XYZ file of C-alpha atoms in Angstrom:
137
model
C 0.000 0.000 0.000
C 1.141 3.545 -0.683
C 1.762 5.465 2.537
C 3.327 8.610 1.099
C 3.815 10.427 -2.160
C 5.594 13.672 -3.020
C 6.841 15.549 -6.033
C 8.983 18.623 -6.577
C 10.098 20.895 -9.389
C 13.447 22.663 -8.930
C 14.981 25.418 -11.044
C 18.514 24.376 -12.075
C 19.598 28.011 -12.469
C 18.577 28.733 -8.863
C 20.792 25.851 -7.700
C 23.642 27.196 -9.879
C 23.260 30.609 -8.220
C 23.257 29.050 -4.742
C 26.440 27.128 -5.546
C 28.073 30.263 -6.987
C 27.095 32.329 -3.951
C 27.637 29.846 -1.101
C 29.907 27.197 -2.668
C 30.866 24.295 -0.438
C 28.792 25.665 2.438
C 25.610 25.083 0.404
C 26.762 21.673 -0.800
C 27.774 20.501 2.674
C 24.490 21.711 4.183
C 22.196 20.020 1.671
C 23.939 17.008 0.147
C 25.574 13.784 1.321
C 29.205 13.034 0.527
C 28.041 10.415 -1.992
C 25.839 12.963 -3.777
C 28.620 15.571 -3.838
C 31.156 13.081 -5.210
C 28.783 12.064 -8.003
C 27.876 15.643 -8.948
C 31.495 16.780 -9.000
C 32.384 14.003 -11.458
C 29.762 15.240 -13.904
C 30.326 17.909 -16.530
C 26.966 19.512 -15.732
C 27.021 19.259 -11.948
C 24.243 21.812 -11.359
C 21.710 19.510 -13.018
C 22.825 16.636 -10.781
C 22.543 18.782 -7.658
C 19.139 20.142 -8.734
C 17.707 16.657 -9.329
C 18.870 15.551 -5.899
C 17.520 18.715 -4.279
C 14.136 18.025 -5.900
C 14.303 14.388 -4.713
C 14.892 15.499 -1.114
C 11.948 17.919 -1.272
C 9.722 15.214 -2.783
C 10.843 12.691 -0.150
C 10.097 15.123 2.696
C 6.619 15.639 1.240
C 6.110 11.866 1.020
C 7.150 11.627 4.686
C 4.564 14.301 5.478
C 7.032 16.768 6.948
C 8.877 19.217 4.722
C 12.480 20.336 5.265
C 13.670 21.145 7.859
C 10.731 20.100 9.980
C 9.962 17.483 12.600
C 13.609 16.405 12.795
C 13.959 15.808 9.040
C 16.966 17.617 7.550
C 18.538 17.773 4.090
C 21.375 15.363 4.822
C 19.018 12.810 6.398
C 17.873 11.952 2.861
C 20.242 10.917 0.100
C 19.793 9.702 -3.443
C 21.549 6.373 -3.976
C 21.482 3.950 -6.860
C 20.619 0.274 -6.611
C 22.976 -2.186 -8.371
C 20.636 -1.978 -11.389
C 21.211 1.792 -11.562
C 17.675 2.596 -10.419
C 17.644 5.558 -8.035
C 16.125 5.362 -4.572
C 16.429 7.217 -1.280
C 18.554 6.252 1.718
C 17.162 7.713 4.932
C 19.022 8.288 8.193
C 18.454 10.306 11.361
C 15.147 12.154 11.595
C 13.984 10.995 8.151
C 14.507 7.350 9.080
C 12.699 7.938 12.387
C 9.753 9.606 10.625
C 9.550 6.710 8.142
C 9.371 4.237 11.041
C 6.538 6.294 12.592
C 4.364 6.103 9.475
C 5.011 2.443 8.631
C 2.204 0.052 9.589
C 3.235 -2.842 11.857
C 4.534 -5.894 10.006
C 5.542 -3.869 6.937
C 8.770 -2.518 5.523
C 9.293 0.487 3.294
C 10.036 0.435 -0.404
C 10.927 3.900 -1.704
C 10.342 4.550 -5.395
C 12.092 7.559 -6.952
C 12.166 8.992 -10.419
C 14.262 12.042 -11.296
C 14.677 13.966 -14.528
C 15.796 17.306 -15.869
C 15.096 19.474 -18.895
C 16.961 22.749 -18.529
C 16.089 24.902 -16.644
C 13.989 22.420 -14.631
C 14.718 19.339 -12.546
C 11.900 17.170 -11.255
C 11.472 14.295 -8.823
C 8.646 12.047 -7.667
C 8.857 9.856 -4.548
C 6.389 7.143 -3.615
C 6.778 5.319 -0.305
C 5.206 1.894 -0.372
C 4.572 -0.329 2.669
C 5.129 -3.974 1.763
C 4.441 -6.896 4.123
C 7.555 -8.262 5.788
C 8.358 -11.802 4.782
C 8.576 -14.065 7.814
C 11.833 -16.013 7.926
C 11.699 -19.698 8.834
């Protein structure tokens, strides 16, 4: 069952301006080390940062909080890729705690994420699904 859904649209040029103005301070405040390393390897890093910024906003909406609210902060949510390359969200700290609060008993979370960009926009959609836990024998 779906327990949360969020989407966000982020202006890439706004992220470029934030990086130009605040530099590493902005990056360190909003992004995980994994996200920074990936973006810095890319020729068009602003697009990578903007997609991840949109994903964090969408994830916070799916959690029912917003950022920073109810203990959920930017770096508590990070975009990671599964071995298949499919993106998903890794939650820690307040975001992980909030996820546990909204999960029904006997279920575990599956976080679906899609991200895209078409200059000057980056977009993300997050769906949090509760799936029954499989009992181990």
